[in-house]
PDB file of C-alpha atoms in Angstrom:
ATOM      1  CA  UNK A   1     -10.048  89.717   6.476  1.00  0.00           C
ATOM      2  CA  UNK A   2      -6.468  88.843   6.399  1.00  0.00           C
ATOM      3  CA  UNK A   3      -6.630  87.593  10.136  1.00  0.00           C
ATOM      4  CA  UNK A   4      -9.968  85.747   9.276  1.00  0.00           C
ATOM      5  CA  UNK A   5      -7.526  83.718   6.447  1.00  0.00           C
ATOM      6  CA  UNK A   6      -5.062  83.139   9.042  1.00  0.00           C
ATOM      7  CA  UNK A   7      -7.685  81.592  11.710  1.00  0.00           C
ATOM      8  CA  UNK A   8      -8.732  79.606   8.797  1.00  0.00           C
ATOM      9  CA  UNK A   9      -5.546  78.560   7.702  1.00  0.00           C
ATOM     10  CA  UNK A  10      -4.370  77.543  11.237  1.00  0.00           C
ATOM     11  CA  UNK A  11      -7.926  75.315  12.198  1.00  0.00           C
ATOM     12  CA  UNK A  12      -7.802  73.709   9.526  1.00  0.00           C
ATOM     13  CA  UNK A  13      -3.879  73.159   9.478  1.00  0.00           C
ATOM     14  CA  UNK A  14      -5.285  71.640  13.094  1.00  0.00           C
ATOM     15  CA  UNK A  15      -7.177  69.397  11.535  1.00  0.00           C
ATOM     16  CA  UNK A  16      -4.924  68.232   9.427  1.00  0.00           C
ATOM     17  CA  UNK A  17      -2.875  67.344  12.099  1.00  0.00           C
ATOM     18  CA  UNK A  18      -5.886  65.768  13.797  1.00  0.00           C
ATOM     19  CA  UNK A  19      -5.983  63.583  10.904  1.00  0.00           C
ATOM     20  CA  UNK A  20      -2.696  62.830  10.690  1.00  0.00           C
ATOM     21  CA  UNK A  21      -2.194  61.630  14.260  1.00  0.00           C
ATOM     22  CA  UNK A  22      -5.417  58.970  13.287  1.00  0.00           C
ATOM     23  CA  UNK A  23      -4.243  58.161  10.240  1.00  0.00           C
ATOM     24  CA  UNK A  24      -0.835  57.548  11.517  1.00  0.00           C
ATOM     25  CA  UNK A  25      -2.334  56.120  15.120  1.00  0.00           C
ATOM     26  CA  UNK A  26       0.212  57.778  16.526  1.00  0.00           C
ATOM     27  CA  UNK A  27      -0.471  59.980  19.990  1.00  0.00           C
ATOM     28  CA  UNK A  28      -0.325  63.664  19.735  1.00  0.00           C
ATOM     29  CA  UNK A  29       2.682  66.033  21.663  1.00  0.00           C
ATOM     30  CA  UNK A  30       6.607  66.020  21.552  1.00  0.00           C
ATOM     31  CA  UNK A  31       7.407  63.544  24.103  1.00  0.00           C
ATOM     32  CA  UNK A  32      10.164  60.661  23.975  1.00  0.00           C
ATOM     33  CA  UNK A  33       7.297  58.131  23.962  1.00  0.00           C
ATOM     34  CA  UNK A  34       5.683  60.398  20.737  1.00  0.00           C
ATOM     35  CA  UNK A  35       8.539  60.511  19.170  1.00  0.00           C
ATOM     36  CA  UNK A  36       9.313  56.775  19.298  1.00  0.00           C
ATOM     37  CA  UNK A  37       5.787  56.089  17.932  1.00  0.00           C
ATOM     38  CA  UNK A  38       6.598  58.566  15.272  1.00  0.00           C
ATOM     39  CA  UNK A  39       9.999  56.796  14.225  1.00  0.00           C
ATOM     40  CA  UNK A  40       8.123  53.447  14.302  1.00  0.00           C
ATOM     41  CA  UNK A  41       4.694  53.738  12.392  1.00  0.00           C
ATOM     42  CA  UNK A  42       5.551  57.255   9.794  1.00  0.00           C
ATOM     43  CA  UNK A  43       9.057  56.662   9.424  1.00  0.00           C
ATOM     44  CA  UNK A  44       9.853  53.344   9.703  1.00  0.00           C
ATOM     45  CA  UNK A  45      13.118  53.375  11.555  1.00  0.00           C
ATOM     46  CA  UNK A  46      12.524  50.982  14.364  1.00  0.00           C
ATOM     47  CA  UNK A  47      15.837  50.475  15.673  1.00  0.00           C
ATOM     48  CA  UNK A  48      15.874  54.460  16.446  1.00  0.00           C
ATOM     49  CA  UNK A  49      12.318  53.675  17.600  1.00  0.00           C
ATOM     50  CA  UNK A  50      13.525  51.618  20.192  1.00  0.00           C
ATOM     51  CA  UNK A  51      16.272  54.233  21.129  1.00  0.00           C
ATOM     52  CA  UNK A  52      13.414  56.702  22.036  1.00  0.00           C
ATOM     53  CA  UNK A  53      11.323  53.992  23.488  1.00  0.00           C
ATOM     54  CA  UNK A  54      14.400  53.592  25.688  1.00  0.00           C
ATOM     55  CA  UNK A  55      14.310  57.126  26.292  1.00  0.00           C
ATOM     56  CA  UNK A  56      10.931  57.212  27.205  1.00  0.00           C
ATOM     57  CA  UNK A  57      11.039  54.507  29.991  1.00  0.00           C
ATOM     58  CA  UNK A  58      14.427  56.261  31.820  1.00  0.00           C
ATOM     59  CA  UNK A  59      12.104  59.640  31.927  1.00  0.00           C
ATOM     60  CA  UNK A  60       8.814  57.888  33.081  1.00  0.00           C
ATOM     61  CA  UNK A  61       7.173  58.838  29.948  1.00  0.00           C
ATOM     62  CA  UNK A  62       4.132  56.005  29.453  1.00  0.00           C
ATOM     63  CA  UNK A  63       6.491  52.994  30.427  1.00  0.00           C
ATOM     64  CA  UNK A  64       3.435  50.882  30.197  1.00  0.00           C
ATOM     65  CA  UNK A  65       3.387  51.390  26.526  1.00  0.00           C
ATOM     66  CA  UNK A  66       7.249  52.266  26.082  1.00  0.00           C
ATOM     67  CA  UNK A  67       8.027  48.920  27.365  1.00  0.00           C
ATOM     68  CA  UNK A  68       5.514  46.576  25.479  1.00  0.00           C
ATOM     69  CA  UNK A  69       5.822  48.751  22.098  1.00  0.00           C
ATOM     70  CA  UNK A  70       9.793  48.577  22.222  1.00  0.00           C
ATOM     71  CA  UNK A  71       9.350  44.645  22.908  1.00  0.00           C
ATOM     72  CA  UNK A  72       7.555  44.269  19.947  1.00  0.00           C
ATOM     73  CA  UNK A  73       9.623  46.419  17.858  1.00  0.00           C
ATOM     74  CA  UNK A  74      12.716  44.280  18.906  1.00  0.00           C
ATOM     75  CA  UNK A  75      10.629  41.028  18.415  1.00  0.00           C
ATOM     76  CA  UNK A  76      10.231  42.362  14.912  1.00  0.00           C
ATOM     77  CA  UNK A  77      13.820  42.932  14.581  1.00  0.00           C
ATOM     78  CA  UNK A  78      15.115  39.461  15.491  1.00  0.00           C
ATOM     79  CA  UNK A  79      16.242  40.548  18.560  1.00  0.00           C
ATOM     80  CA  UNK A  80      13.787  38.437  21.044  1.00  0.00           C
ATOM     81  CA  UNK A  81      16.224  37.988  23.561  1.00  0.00           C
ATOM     82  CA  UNK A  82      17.048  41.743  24.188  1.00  0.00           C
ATOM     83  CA  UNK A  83      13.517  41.879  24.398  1.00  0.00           C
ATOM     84  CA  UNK A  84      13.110  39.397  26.886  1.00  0.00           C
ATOM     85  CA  UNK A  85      15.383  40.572  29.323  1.00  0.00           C
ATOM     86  CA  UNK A  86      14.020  44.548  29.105  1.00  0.00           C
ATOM     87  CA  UNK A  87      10.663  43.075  30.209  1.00  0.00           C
ATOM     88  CA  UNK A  88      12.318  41.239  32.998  1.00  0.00           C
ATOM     89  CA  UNK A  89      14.454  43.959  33.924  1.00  0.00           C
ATOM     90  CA  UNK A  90      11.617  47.216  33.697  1.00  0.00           C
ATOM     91  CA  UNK A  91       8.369  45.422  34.116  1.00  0.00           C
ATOM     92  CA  UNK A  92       8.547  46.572  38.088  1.00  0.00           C
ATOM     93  CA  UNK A  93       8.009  49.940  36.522  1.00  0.00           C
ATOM     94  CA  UNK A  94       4.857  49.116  35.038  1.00  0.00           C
ATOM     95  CA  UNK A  95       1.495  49.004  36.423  1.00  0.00           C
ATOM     96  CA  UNK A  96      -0.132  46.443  37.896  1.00  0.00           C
ATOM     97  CA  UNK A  97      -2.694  46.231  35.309  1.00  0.00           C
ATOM     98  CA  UNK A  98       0.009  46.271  32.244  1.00  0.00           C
ATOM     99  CA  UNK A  99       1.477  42.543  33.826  1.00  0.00           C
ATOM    100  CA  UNK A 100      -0.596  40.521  32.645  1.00  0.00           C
ATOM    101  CA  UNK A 101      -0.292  41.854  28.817  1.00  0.00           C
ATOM    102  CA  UNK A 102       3.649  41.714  29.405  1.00  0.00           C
ATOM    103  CA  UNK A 103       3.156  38.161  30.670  1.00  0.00           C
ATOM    104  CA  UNK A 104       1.722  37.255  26.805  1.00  0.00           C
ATOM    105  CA  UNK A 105       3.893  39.039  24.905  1.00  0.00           C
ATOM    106  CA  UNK A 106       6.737  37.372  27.438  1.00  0.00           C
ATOM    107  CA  UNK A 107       5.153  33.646  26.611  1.00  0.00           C
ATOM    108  CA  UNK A 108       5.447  34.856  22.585  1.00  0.00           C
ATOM    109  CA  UNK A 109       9.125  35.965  22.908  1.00  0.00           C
ATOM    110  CA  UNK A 110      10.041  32.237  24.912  1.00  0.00           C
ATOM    111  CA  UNK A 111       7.846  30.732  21.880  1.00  0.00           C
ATOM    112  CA  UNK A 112       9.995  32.181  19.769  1.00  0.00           C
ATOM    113  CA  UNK A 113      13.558  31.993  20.855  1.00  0.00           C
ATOM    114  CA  UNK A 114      12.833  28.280  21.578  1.00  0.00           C
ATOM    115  CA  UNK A 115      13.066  28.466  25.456  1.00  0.00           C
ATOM    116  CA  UNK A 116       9.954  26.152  26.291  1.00  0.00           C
ATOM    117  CA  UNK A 117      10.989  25.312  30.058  1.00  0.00           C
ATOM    118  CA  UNK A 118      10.258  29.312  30.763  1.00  0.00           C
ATOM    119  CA  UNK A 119       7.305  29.098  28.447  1.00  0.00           C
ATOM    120  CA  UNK A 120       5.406  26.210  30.386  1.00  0.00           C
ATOM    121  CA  UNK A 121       6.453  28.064  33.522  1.00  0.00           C
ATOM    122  CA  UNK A 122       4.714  30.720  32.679  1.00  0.00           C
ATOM    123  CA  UNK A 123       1.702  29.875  31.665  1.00  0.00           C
ATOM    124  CA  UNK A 124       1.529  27.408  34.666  1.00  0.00           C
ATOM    125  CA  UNK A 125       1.987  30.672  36.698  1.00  0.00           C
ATOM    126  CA  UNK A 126      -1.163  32.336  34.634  1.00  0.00           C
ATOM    127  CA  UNK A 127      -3.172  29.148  35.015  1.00  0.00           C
ATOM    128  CA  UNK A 128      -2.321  29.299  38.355  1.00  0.00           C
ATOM    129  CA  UNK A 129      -3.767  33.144  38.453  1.00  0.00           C
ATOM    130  CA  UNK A 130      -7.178  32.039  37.102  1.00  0.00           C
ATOM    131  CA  UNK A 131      -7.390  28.986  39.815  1.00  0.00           C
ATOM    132  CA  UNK A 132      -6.695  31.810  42.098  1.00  0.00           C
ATOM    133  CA  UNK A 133      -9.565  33.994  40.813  1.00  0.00           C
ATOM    134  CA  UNK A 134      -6.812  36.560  40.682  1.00  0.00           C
ATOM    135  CA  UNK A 135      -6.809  36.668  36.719  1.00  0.00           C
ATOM    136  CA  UNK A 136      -8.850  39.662  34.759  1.00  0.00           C
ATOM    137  CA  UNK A 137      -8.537  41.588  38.379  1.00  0.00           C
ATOM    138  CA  UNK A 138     -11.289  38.802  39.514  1.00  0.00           C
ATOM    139  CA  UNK A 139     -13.969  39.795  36.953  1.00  0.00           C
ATOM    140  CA  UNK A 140     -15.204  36.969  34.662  1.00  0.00           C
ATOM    141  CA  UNK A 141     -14.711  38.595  31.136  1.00  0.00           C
ATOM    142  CA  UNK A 142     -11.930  41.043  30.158  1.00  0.00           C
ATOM    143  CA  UNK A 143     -11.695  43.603  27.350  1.00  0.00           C
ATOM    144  CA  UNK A 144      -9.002  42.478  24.610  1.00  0.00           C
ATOM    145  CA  UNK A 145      -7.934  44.028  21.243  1.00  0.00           C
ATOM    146  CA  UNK A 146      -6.890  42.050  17.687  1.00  0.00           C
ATOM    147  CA  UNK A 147      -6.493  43.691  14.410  1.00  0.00           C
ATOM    148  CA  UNK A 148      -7.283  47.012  15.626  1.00  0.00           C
ATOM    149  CA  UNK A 149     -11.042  45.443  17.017  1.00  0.00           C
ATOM    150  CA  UNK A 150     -12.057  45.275  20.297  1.00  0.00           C
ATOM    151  CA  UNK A 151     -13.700  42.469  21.912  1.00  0.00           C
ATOM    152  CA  UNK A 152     -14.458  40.578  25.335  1.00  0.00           C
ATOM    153  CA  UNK A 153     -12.748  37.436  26.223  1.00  0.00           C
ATOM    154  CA  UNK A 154     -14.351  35.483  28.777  1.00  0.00           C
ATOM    155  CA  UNK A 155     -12.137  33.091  31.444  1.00  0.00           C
ATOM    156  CA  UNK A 156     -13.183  30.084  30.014  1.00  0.00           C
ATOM    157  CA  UNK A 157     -11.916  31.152  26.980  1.00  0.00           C
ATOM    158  CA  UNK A 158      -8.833  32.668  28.122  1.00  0.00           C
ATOM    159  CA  UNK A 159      -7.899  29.198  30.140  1.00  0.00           C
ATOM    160  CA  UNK A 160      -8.677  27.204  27.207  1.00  0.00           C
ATOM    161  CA  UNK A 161      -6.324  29.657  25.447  1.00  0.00           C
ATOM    162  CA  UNK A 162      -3.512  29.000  28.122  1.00  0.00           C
ATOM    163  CA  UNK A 163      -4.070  25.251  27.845  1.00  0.00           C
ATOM    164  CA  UNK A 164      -3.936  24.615  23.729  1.00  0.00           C
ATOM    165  CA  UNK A 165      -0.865  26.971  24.229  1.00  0.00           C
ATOM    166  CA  UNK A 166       0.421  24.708  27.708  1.00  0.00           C
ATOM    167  CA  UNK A 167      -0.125  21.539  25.285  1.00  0.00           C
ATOM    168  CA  UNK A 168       1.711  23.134  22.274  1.00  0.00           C
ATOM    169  CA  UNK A 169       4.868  23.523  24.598  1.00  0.00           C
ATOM    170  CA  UNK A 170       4.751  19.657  25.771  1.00  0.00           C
ATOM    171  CA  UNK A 171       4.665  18.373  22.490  1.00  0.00           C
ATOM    172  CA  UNK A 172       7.506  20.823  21.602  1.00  0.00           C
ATOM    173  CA  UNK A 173       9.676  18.599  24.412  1.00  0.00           C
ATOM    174  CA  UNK A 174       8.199  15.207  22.664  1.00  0.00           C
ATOM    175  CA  UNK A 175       6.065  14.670  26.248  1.00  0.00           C
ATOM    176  CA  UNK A 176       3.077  13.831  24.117  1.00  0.00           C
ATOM    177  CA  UNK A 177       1.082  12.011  26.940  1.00  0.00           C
ATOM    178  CA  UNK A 178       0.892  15.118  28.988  1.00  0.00           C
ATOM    179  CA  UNK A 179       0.019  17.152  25.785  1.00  0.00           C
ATOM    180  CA  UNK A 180      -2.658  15.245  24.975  1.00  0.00           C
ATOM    181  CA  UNK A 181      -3.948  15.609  28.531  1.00  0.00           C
ATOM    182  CA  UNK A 182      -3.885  18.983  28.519  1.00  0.00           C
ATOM    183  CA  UNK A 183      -5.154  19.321  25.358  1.00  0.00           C
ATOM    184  CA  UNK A 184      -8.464  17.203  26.155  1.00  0.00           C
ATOM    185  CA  UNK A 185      -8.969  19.789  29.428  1.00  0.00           C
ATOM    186  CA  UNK A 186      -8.803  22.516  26.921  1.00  0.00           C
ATOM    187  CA  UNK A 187     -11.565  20.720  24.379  1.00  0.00           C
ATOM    188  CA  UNK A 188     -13.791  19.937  26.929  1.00  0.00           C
ATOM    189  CA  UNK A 189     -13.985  24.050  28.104  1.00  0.00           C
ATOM    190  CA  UNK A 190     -14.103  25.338  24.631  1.00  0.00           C
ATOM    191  CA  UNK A 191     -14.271  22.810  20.987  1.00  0.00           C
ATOM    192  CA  UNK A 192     -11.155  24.204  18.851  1.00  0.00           C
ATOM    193  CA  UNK A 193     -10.483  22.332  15.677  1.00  0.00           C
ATOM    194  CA  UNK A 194      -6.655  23.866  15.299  1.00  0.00           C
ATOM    195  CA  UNK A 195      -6.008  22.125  18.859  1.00  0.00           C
ATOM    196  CA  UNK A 196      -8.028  18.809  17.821  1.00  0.00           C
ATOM    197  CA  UNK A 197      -5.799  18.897  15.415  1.00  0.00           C
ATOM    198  CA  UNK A 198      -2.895  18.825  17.872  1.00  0.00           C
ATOM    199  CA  UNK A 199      -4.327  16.288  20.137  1.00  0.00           C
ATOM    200  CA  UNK A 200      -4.929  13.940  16.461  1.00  0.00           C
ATOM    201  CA  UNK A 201      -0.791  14.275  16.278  1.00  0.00           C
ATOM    202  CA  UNK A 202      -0.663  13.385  19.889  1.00  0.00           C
ATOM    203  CA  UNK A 203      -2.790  10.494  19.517  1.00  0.00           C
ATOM    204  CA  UNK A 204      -0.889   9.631  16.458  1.00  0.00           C
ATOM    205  CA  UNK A 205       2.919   9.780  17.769  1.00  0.00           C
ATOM    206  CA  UNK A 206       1.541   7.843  20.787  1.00  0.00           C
ATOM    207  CA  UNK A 207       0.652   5.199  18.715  1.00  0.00           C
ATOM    208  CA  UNK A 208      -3.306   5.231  19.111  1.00  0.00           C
ATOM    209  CA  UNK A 209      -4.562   5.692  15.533  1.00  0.00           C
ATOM    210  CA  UNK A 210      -8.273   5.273  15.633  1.00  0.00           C
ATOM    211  CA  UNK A 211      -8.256   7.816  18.039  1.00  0.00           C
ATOM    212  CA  UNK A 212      -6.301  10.038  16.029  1.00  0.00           C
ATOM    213  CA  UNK A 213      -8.868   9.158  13.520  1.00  0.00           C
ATOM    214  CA  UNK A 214     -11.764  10.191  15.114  1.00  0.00           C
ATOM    215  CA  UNK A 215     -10.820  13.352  16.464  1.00  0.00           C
ATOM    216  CA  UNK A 216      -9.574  14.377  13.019  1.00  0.00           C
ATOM    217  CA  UNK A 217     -12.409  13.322  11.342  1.00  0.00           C
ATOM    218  CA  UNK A 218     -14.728  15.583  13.323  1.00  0.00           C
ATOM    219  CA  UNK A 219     -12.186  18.553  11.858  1.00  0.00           C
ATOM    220  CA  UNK A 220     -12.837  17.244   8.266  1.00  0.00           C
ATOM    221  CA  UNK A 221     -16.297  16.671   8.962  1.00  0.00           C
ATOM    222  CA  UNK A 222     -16.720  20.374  10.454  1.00  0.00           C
ATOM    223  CA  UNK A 223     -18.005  19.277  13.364  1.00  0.00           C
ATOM    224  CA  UNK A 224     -16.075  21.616  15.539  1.00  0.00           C
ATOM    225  CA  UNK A 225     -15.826  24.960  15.928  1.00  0.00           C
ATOM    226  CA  UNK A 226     -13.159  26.660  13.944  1.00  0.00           C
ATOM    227  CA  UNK A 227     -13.671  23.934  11.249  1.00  0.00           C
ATOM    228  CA  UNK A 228     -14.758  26.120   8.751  1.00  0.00           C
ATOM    229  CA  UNK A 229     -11.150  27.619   7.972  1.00  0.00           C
ATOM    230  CA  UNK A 230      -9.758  25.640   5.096  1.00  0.00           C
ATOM    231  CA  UNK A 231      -5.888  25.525   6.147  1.00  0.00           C
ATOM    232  CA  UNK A 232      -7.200  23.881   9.279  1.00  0.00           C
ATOM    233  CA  UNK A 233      -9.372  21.338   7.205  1.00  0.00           C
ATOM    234  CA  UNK A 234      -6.583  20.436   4.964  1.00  0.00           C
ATOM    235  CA  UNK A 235      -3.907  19.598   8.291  1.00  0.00           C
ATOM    236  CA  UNK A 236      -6.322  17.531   9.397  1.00  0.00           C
ATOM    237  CA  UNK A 237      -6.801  15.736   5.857  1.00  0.00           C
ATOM    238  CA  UNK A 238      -2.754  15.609   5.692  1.00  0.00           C
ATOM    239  CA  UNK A 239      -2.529  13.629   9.278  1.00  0.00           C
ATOM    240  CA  UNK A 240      -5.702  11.240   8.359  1.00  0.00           C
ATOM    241  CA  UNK A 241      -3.423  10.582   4.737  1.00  0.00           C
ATOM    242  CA  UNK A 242      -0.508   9.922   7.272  1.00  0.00           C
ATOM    243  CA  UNK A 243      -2.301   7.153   8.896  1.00  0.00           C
ATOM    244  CA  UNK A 244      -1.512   3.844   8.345  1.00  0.00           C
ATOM    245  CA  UNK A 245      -1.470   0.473  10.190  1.00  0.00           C
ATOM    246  CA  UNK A 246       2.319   0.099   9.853  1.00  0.00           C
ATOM    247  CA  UNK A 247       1.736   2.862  12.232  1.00  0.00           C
ATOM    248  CA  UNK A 248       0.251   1.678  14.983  1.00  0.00           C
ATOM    249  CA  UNK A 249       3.407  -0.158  16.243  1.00  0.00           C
ATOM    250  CA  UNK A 250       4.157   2.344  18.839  1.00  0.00           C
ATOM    251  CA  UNK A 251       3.382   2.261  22.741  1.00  0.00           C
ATOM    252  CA  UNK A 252       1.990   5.287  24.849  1.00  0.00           C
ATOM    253  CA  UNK A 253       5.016   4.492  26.669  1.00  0.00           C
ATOM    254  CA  UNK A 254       7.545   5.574  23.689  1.00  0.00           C
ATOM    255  CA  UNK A 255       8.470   8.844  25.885  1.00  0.00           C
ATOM    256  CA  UNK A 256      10.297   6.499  28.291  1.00  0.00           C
ATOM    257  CA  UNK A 257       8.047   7.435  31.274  1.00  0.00           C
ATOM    258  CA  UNK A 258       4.773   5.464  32.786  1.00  0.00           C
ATOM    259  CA  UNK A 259       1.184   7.140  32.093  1.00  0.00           C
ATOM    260  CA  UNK A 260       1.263   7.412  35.858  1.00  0.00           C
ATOM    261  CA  UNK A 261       4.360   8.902  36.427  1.00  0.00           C
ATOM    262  CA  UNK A 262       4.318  11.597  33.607  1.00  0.00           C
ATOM    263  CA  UNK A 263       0.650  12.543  33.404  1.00  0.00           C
ATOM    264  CA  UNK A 264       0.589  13.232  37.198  1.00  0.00           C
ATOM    265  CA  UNK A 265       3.657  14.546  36.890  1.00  0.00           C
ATOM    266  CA  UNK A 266       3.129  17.069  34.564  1.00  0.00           C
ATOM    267  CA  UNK A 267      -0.488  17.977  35.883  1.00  0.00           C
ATOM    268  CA  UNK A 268       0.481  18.068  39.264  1.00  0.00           C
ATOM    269  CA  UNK A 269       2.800  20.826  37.807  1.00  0.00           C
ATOM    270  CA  UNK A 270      -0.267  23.024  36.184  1.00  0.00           C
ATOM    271  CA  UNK A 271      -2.706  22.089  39.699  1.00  0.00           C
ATOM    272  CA  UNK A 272      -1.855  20.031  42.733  1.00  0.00           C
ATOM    273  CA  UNK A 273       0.947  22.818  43.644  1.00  0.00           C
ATOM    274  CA  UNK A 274      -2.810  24.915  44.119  1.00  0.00           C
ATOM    275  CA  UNK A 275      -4.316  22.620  46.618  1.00  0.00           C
ATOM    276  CA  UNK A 276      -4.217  24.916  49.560  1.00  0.00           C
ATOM    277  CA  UNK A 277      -6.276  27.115  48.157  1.00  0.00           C
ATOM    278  CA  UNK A 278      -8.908  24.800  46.925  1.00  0.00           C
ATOM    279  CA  UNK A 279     -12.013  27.202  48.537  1.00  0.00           C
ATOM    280  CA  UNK A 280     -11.094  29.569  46.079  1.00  0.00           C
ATOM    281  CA  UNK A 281     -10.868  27.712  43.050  1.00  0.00           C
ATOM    282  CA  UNK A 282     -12.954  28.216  40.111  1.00  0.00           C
ATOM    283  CA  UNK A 283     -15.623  25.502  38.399  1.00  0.00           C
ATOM    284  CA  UNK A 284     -13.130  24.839  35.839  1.00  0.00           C
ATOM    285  CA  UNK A 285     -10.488  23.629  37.854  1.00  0.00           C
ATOM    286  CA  UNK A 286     -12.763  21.120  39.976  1.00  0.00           C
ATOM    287  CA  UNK A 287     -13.577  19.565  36.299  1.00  0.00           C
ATOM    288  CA  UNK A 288      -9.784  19.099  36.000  1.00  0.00           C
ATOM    289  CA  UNK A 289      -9.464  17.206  39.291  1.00  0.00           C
ATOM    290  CA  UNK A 290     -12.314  15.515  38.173  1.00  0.00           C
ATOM    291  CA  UNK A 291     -10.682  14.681  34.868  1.00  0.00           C
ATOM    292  CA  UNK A 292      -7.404  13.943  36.495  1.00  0.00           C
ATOM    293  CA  UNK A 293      -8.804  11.352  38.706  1.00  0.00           C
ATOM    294  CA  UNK A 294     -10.178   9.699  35.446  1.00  0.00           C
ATOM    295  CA  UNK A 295      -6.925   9.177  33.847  1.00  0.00           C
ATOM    296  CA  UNK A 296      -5.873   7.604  37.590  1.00  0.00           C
ATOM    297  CA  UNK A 297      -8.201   5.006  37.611  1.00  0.00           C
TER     298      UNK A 297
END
């Protein structure tokens, strides 16, 4: 009887730990990687997280995980730049299939430590990826997780993704005339009212107001996707307040450069450097060239 307690008493002290380890979502064992998860999400210490996540990458324990986990940790902890250069110094460890995950959370820590030239690098490198059909290991859709939820994320999506975020970095150097070119690519693959709003402050600081107008106004009016969320409605209301005719004094030449010389310029940088490879480029990209020979004429 007394041994029939104790069986009891020890499955259901394993189910308890069961519970614990989804409750906690935190992997099961005693392993550096284990107990850096542990520190992290039940105890909250994350800079001794990041000492065991540290731990765990020396001894080859999950360095996929290690390695992104302790970058987000020290993202967390203001220290971006540590973070930065531990992906660029241990990402050769990971596999092949973790890159492309470490290349976002790379493009997040540039975003936030300000360093835009390595930011537009990058994501010309991941645009360059889909143009080679080498993106999502050549499939067209790829698995993705927000929030804890799972979904699929097709390579449209994902490129106009990498575009609202190329055009974001532009305007972040005041090159306004390339972000609003980049910006229209990404509208025409996949509507985004957050980005229209973007290209309506493009339009706007390049002078071109009843432009700006109309592509806010189909924000206000909901006539875009993504529409629907308030805070988005209300930035575009705020720029259409904004505009005025004492406005429209500007020239789309403010940034000191030609159209010609800085929108080829800058989208020569995100496609002409692909042109050998032209056989293998994807549908999207021949829109682009046929978009880019638009803006030429």
């Amino acid at each position: 009887m007394a041994s029939s307690k104790r069986r009891g008493v020890g499955v259901g002290g394993g189910e308890k730990k069961d519970l614990f380890h989804v409750v906690h979502k935190v992997p099961a064992g005693d392993s550096p990687y284990v107990r850096a998860k542990h520190l992290q999400l039940v105890e909250k210490q994350p800079d001794m997280a990041i000492v065991w996540f540290w731990k765990a990458i020396n001894s080859g324990d999950r360095v996929d995980s290690a390695l992104k986990d302790m970058a987000v940790v020290m993202k967390q902890q203001d220290r971006s730049e540590e973070a930065i250069e531990a992906i660029r110094s241990f990402r050769h460890l990971c596999s092949k299939q973790a890159q492309e995950s470490l290349d976002n959370l790379l493009i997040d820590l540039y975003k936030k430590c300000g360093k835009v030239e390595e930011q537009i690098e990058l994501l010309k490198q991941k645009l360059k990826m889909i143009y080679l059909g080498e993106a999502f290991n050549g499939k067209a859709t790829k698995k993705a997780r927000s929030h804890g939820k799972k979904f699929q994320v097709s390579i449209q999506q994902e490129t106009s993704r990498i575009l609202g975020n190329l055009g974001w970095a532009y305007m972040q150097q005041n090159n306004f005339e390339a972000a609003e070119l980049v910006y229209r690519k990404a509208q025409t693959i996949e509507p985004d009212a957050n980005r229209a709003c973007n290209l309506g402050l493009c339009l706007i600081k390049q002078g071109r107001n009843e432009e700006a107008r109309q592509t806010l106004e189909d924000v206000r009016l909901h006539r875009i996707y993504g529409s629907e969320d308030e805070k988005v409605v209300a930035r575009a209301e705020q720029l259409l307040h904004e505009l005025n005719p004492i406005n429209c004094v500007s020239s789309p030449f403010d940034v000191g450069l030609s159209v010609h010389e800085e929108i080829m310029e800058r989208l020569d940088l995100v496609m002409n450097e692909w042109t050998p490879f032209r056989s293998r480029r994807l549908p999207v990209f021949e829109e682009i060239a046929t978009f880019r020979d638009q803006i030429a004429c």
